[in-house]
PDB file of C-alpha atoms in Angstrom:
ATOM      1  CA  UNK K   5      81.484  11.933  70.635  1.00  0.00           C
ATOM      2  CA  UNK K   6      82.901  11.889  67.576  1.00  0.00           C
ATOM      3  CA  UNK K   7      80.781   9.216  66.065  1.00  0.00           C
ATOM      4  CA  UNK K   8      78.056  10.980  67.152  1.00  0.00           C
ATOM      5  CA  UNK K   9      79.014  14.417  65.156  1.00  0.00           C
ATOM      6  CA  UNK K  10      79.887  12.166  62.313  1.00  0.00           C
ATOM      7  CA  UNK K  11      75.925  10.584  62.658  1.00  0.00           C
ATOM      8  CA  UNK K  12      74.256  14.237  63.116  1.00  0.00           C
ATOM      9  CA  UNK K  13      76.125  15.324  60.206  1.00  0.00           C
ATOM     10  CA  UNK K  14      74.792  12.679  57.664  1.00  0.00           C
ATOM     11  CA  UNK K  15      71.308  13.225  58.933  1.00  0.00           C
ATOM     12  CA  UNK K  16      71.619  16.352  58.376  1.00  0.00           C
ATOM     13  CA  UNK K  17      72.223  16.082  55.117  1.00  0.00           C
ATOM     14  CA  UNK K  18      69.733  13.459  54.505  1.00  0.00           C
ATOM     15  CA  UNK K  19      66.649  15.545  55.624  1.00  0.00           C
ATOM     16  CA  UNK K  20      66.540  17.863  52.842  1.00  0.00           C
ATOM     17  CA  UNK K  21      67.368  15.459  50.386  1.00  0.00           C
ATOM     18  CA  UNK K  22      63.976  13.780  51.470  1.00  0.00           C
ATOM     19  CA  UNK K  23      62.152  16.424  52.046  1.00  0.00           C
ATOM     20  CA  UNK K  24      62.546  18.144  48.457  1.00  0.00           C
ATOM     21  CA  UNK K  25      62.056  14.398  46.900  1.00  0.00           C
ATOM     22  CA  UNK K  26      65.113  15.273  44.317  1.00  0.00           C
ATOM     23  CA  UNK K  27      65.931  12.343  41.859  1.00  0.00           C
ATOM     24  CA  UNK K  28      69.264  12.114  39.643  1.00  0.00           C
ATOM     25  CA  UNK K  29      68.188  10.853  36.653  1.00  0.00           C
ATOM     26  CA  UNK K  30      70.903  10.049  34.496  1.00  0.00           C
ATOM     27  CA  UNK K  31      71.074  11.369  30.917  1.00  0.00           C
ATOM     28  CA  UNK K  32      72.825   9.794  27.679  1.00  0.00           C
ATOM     29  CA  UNK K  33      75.951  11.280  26.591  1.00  0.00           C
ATOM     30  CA  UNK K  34      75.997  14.179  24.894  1.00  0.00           C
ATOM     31  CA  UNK K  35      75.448  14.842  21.082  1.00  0.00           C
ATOM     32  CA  UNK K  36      78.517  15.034  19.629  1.00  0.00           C
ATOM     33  CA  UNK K  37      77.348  14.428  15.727  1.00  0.00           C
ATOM     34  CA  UNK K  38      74.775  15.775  13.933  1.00  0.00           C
ATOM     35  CA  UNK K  39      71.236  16.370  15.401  1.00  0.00           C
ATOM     36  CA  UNK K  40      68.151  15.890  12.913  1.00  0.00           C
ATOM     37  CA  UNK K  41      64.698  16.408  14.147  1.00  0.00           C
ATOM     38  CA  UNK K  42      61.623  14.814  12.578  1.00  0.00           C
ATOM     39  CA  UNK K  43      57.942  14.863  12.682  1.00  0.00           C
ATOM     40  CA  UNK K  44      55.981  11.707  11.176  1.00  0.00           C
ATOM     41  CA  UNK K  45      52.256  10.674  11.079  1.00  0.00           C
ATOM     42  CA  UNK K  46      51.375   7.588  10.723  1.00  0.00           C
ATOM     43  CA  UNK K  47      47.597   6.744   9.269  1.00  0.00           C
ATOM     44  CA  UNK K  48      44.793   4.213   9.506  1.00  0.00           C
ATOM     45  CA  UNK K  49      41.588   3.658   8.226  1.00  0.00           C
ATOM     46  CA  UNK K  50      38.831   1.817   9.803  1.00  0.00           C
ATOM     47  CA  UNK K  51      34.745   1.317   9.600  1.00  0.00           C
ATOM     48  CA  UNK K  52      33.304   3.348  12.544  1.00  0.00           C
ATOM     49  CA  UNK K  53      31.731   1.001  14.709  1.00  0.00           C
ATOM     50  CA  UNK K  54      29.392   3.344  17.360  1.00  0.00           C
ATOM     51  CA  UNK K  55      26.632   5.433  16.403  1.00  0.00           C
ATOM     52  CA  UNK K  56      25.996   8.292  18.847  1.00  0.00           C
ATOM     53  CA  UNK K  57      22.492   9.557  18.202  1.00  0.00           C
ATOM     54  CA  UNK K  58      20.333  11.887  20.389  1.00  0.00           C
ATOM     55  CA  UNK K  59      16.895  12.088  20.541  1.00  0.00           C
ATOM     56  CA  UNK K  60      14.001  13.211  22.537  1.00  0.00           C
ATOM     57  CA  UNK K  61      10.470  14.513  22.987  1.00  0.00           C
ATOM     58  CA  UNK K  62       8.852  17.965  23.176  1.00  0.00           C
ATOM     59  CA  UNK K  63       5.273  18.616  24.372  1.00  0.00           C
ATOM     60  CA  UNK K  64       3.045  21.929  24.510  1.00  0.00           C
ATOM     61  CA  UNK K  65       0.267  21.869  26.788  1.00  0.00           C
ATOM     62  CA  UNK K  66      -1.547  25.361  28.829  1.00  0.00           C
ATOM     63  CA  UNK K  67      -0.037  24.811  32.144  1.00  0.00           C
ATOM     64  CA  UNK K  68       3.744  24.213  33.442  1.00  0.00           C
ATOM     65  CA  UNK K  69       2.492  21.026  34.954  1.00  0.00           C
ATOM     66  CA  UNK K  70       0.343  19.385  31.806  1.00  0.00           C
ATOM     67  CA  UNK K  71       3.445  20.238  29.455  1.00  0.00           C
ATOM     68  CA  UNK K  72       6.215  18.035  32.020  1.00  0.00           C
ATOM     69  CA  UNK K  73       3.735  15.463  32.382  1.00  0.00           C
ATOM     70  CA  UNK K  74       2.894  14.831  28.887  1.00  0.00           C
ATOM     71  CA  UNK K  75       6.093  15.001  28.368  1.00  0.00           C
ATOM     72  CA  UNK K  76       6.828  12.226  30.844  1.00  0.00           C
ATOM     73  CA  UNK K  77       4.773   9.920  29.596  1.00  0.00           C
ATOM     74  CA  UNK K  78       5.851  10.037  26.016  1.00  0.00           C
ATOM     75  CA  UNK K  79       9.796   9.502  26.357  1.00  0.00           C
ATOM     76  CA  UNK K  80       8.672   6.669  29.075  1.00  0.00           C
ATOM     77  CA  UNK K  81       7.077   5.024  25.929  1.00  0.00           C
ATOM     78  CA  UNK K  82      10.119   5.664  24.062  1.00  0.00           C
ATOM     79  CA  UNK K  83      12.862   4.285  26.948  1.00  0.00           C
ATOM     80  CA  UNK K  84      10.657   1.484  26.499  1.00  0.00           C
ATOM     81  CA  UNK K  85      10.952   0.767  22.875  1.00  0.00           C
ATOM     82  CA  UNK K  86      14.754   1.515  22.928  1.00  0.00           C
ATOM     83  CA  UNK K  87      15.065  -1.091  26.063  1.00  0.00           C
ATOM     84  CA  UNK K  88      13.063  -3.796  24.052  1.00  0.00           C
ATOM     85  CA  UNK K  89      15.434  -3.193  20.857  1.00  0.00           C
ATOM     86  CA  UNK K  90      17.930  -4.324  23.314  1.00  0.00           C
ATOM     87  CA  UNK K  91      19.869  -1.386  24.361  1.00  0.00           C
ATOM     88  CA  UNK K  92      20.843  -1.430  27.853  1.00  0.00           C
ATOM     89  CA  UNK K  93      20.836   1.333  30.691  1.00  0.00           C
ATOM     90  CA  UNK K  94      24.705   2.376  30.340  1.00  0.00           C
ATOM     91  CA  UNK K  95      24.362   3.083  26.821  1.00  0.00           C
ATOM     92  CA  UNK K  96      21.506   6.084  27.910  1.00  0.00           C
ATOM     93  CA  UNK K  97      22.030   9.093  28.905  1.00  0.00           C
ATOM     94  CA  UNK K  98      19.866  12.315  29.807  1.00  0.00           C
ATOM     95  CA  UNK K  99      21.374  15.068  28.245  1.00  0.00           C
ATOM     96  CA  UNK K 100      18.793  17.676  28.582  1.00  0.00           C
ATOM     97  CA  UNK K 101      15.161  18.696  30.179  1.00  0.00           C
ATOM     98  CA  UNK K 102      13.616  22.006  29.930  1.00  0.00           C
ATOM     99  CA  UNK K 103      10.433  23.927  30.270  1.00  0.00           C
ATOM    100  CA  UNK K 104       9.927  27.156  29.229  1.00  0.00           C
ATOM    101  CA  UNK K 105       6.153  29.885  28.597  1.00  0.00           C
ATOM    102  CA  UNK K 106       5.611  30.646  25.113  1.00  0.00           C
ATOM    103  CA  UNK K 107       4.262  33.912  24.272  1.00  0.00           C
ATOM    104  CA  UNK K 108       2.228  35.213  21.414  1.00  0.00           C
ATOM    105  CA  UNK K 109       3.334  38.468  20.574  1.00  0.00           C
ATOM    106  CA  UNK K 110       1.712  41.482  18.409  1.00  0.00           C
ATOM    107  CA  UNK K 111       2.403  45.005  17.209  1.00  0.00           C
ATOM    108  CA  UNK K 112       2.270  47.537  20.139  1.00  0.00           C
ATOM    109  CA  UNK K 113       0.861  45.092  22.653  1.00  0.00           C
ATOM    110  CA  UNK K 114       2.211  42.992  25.672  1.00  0.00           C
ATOM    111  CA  UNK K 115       3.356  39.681  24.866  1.00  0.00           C
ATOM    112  CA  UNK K 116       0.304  37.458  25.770  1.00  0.00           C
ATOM    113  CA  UNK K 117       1.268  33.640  27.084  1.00  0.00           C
ATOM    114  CA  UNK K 118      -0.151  30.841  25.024  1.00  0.00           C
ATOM    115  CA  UNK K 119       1.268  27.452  27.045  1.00  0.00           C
ATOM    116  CA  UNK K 120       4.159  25.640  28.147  1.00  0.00           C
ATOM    117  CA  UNK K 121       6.897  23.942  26.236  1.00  0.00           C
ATOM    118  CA  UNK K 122       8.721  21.083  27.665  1.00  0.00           C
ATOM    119  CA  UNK K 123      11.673  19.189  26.279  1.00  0.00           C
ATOM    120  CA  UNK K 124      13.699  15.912  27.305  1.00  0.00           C
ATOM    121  CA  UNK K 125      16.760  14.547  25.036  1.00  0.00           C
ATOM    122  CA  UNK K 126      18.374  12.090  25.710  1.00  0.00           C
ATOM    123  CA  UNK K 127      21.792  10.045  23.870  1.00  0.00           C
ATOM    124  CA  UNK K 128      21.678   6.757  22.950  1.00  0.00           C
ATOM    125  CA  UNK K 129      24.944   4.540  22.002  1.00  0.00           C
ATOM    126  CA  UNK K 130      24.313   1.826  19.349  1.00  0.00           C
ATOM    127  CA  UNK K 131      26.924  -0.635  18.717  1.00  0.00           C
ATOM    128  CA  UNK K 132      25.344  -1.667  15.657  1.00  0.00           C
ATOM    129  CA  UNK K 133      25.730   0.482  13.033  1.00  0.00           C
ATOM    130  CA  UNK K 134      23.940  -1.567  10.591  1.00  0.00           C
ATOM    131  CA  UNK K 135      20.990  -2.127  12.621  1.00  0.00           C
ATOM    132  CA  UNK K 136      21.025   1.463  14.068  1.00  0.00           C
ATOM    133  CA  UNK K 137      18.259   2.325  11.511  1.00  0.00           C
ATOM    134  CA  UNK K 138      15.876   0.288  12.594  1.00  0.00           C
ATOM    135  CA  UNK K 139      16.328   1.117  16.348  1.00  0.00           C
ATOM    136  CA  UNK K 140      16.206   5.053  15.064  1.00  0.00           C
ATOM    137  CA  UNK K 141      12.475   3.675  13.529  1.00  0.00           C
ATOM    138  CA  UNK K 142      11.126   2.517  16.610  1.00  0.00           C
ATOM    139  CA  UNK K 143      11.958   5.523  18.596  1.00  0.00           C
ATOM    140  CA  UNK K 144       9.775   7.727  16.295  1.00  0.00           C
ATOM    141  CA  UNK K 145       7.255   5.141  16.157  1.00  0.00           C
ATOM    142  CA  UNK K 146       7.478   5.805  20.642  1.00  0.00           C
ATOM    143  CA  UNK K 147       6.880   9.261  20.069  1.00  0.00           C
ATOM    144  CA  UNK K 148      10.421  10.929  19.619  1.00  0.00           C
ATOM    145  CA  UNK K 149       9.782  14.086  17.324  1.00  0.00           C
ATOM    146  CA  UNK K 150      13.521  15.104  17.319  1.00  0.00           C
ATOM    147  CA  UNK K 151      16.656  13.790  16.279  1.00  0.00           C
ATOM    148  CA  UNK K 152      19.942  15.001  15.954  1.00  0.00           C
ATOM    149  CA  UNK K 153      22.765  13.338  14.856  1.00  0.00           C
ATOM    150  CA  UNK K 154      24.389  10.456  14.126  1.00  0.00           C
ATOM    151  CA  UNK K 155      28.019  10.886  15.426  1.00  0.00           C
ATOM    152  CA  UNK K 156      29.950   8.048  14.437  1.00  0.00           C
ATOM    153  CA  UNK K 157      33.120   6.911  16.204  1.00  0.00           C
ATOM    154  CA  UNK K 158      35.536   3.916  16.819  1.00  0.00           C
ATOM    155  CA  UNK K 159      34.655   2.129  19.819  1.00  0.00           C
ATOM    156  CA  UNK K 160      37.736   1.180  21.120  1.00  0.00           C
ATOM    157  CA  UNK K 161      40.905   2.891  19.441  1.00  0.00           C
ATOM    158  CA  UNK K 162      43.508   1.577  20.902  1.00  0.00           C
ATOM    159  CA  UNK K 163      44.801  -1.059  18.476  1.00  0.00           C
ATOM    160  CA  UNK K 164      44.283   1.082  15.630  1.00  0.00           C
ATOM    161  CA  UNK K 165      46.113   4.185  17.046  1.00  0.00           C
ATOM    162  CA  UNK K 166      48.781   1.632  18.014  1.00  0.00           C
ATOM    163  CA  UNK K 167      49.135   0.872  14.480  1.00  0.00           C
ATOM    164  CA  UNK K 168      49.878   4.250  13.341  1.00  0.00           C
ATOM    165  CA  UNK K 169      52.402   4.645  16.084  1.00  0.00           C
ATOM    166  CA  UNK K 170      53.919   2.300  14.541  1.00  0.00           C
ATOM    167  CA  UNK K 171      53.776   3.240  10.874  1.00  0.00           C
ATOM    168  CA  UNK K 172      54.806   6.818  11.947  1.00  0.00           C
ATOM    169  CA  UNK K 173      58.168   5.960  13.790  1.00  0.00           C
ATOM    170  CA  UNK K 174      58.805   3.469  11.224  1.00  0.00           C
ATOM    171  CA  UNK K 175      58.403   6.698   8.546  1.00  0.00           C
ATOM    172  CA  UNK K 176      60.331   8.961  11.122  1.00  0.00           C
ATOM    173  CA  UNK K 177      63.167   6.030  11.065  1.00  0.00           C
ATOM    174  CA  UNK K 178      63.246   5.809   7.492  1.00  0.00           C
ATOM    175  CA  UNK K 179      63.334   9.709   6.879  1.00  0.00           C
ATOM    176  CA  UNK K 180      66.616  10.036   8.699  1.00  0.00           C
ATOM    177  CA  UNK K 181      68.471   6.735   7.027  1.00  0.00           C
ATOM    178  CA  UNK K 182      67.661   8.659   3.924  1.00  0.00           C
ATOM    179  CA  UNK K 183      69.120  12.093   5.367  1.00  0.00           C
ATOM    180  CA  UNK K 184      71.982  10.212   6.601  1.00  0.00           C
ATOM    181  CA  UNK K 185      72.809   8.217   3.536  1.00  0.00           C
ATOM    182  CA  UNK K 186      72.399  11.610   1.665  1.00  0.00           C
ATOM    183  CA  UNK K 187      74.415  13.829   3.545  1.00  0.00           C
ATOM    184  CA  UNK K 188      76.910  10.726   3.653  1.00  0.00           C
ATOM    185  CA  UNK K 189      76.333   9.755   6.895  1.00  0.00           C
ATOM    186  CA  UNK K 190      75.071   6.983   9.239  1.00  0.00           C
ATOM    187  CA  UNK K 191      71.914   7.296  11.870  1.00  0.00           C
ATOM    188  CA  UNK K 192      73.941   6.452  15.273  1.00  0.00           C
ATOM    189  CA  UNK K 193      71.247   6.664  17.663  1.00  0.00           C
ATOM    190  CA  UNK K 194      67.919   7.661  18.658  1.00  0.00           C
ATOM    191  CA  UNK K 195      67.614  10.669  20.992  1.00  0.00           C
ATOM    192  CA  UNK K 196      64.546  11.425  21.806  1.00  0.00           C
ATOM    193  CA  UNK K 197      60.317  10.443  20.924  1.00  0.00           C
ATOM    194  CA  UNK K 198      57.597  12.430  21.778  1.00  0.00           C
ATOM    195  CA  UNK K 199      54.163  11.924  20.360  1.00  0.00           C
ATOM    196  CA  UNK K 200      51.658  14.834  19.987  1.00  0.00           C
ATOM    197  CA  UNK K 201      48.365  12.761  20.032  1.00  0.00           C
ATOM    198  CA  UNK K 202      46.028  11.219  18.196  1.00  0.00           C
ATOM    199  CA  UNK K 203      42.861  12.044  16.538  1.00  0.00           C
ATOM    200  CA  UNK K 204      40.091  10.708  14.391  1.00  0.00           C
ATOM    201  CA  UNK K 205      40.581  13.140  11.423  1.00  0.00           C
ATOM    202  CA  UNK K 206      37.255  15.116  10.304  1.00  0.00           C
ATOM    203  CA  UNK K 207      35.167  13.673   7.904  1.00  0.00           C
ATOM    204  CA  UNK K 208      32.094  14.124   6.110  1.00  0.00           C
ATOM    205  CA  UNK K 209      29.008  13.655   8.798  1.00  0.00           C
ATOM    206  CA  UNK K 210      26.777  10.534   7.051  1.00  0.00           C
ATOM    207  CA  UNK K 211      23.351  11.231   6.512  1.00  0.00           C
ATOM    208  CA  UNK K 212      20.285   9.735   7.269  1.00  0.00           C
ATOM    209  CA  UNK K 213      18.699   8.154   4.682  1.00  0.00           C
ATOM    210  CA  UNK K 214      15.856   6.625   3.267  1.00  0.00           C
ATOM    211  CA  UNK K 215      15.790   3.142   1.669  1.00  0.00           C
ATOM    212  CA  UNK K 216      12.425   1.647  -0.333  1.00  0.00           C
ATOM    213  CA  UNK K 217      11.935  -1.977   0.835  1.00  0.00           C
ATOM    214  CA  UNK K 218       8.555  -4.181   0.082  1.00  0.00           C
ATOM    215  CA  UNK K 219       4.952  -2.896   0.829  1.00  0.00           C
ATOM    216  CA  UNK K 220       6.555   0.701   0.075  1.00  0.00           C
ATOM    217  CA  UNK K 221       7.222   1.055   3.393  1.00  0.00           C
ATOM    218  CA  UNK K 222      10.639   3.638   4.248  1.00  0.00           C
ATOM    219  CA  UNK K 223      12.799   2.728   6.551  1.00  0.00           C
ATOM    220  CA  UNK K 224      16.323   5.072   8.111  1.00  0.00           C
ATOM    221  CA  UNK K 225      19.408   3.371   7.734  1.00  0.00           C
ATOM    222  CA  UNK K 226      23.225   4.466   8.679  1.00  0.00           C
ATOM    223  CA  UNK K 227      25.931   4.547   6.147  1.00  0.00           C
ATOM    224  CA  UNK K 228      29.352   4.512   8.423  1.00  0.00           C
ATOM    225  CA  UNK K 229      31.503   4.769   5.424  1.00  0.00           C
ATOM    226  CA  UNK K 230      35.455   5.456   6.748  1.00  0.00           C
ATOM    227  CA  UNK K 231      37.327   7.069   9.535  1.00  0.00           C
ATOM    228  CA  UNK K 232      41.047   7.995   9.575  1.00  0.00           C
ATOM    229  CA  UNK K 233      42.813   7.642  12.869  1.00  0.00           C
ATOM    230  CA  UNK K 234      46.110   9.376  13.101  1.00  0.00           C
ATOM    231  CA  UNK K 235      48.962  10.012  15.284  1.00  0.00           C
ATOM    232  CA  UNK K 236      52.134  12.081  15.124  1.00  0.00           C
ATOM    233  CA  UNK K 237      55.429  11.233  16.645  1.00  0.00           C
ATOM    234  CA  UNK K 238      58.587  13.708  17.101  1.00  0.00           C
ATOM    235  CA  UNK K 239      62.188  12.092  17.091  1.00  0.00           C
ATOM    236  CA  UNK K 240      65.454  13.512  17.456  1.00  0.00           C
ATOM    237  CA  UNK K 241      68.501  11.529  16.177  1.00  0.00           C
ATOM    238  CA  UNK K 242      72.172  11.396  16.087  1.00  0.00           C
ATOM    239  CA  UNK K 243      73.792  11.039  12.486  1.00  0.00           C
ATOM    240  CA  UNK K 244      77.629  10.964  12.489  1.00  0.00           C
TER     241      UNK K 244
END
């Protein structure tokens, strides 16, 4: 009987323990120097590598029905010239289609309706930036009478925002020696890092230009210039 009290007991004190899921985590010992808190960001440059373009066609025709369907066989002719300049479905996207009446309207009358406007955008990823101009080129040349953009961006991040993690807890970590050896101390230990994120800081938005080649003939090319990638850590130490 006894054992059996003793077994009730300690499953009755394991239940809740489970059923709230509470973990112990242990924790350093406590600060018993001086605490210095830091903020560091550490910076890197790179040559944006993805242009983010969009693009599209809009028709006006008299009814709802001619407007869409001019309108469908336009940007078909453009998918098609962006497909043979080798960009593939996943790097398309639909981003918009409308259709709205257009009205004519005049001084003390009722607005009269003229037609139909339709409009389909879509945005298109090119991982060329150099070449980007030329794809830009034969869209018009499909039919595409708008174009907004380009947006350009870093493709994949990661090694270059790992670099300024780096550079900004190696700047956090030299900010304290030089608080420590100033105040006549040493930096014991590291308490705590947090980072606050990182960002592609603004920059100017390229243009599209214009370049003169042979036979006179003009054709758009992208200028990625720079992008700065930053990221900024927060660290606690102990200085004693």
């Amino acid at each position: 009987m006894t054992e059996l009290r003793l077994a009730l007991a300690v499953a009755a004190f394991a239940i809740p323990a489970a059923a709230g899921a509470q973990v112990i985590i242990p924790v350093g010992p406590p600060i018993s120097g001086t605490r210095l808190d830091l903020v560091a960001t550490g910076e890197v440059i790179r040559v944006p590598d993805l242009v983010t373009i969009s693009g599209g066609v809009t028709t006006q025709a008299a009814t709802a029905a001619e407007a869409i369907s001019q309108n469908a066989t336009r940007m078909e002719r453009v998918r098609a010239a962006i497909k043979s300049a080798g960009i593939v479905d996943r790097d398309l996207q639909t981003t918009s289609i409308s259709l709205s009446p257009q009205y004519k309207y005049g001084d003390n009358q009722s607005p009269l309706l003229t037609g139909y406007q339709a409009s389909n955008q879509l945005s298109v990823r090119l991982h060329d930036v150099r070449s980007s101009g030329r794809i830009l080129d034969a869209m018009v040349a499909a039919g595409t009478n708008q174009l907004s953009g380009p947006t350009l961006s870093i493709e994949r991040p990661e090694d270059a925002l790992g670099e300024a993690r780096g550079k900004a807890v190696a700047l956090a970590q030299a900010r304290a020696e030089l608080y420590a050896r100033t105040l006549g101390m040493r930096v014991m230990r590291v308490i705590s890092v947090s980072e606050s994120g990182g960002y592609a800081a603004p920059t100017p938005m390229p243009m599209m230009t214009m370049a003169r080649v042979q036979r006179s003939e003009a054709k758009t090319s992208i200028d990625p210039g720079e992008q700065q990638l930053q990221i900024t850590v927060a660290m606690t130490f102990e200085l004693k």
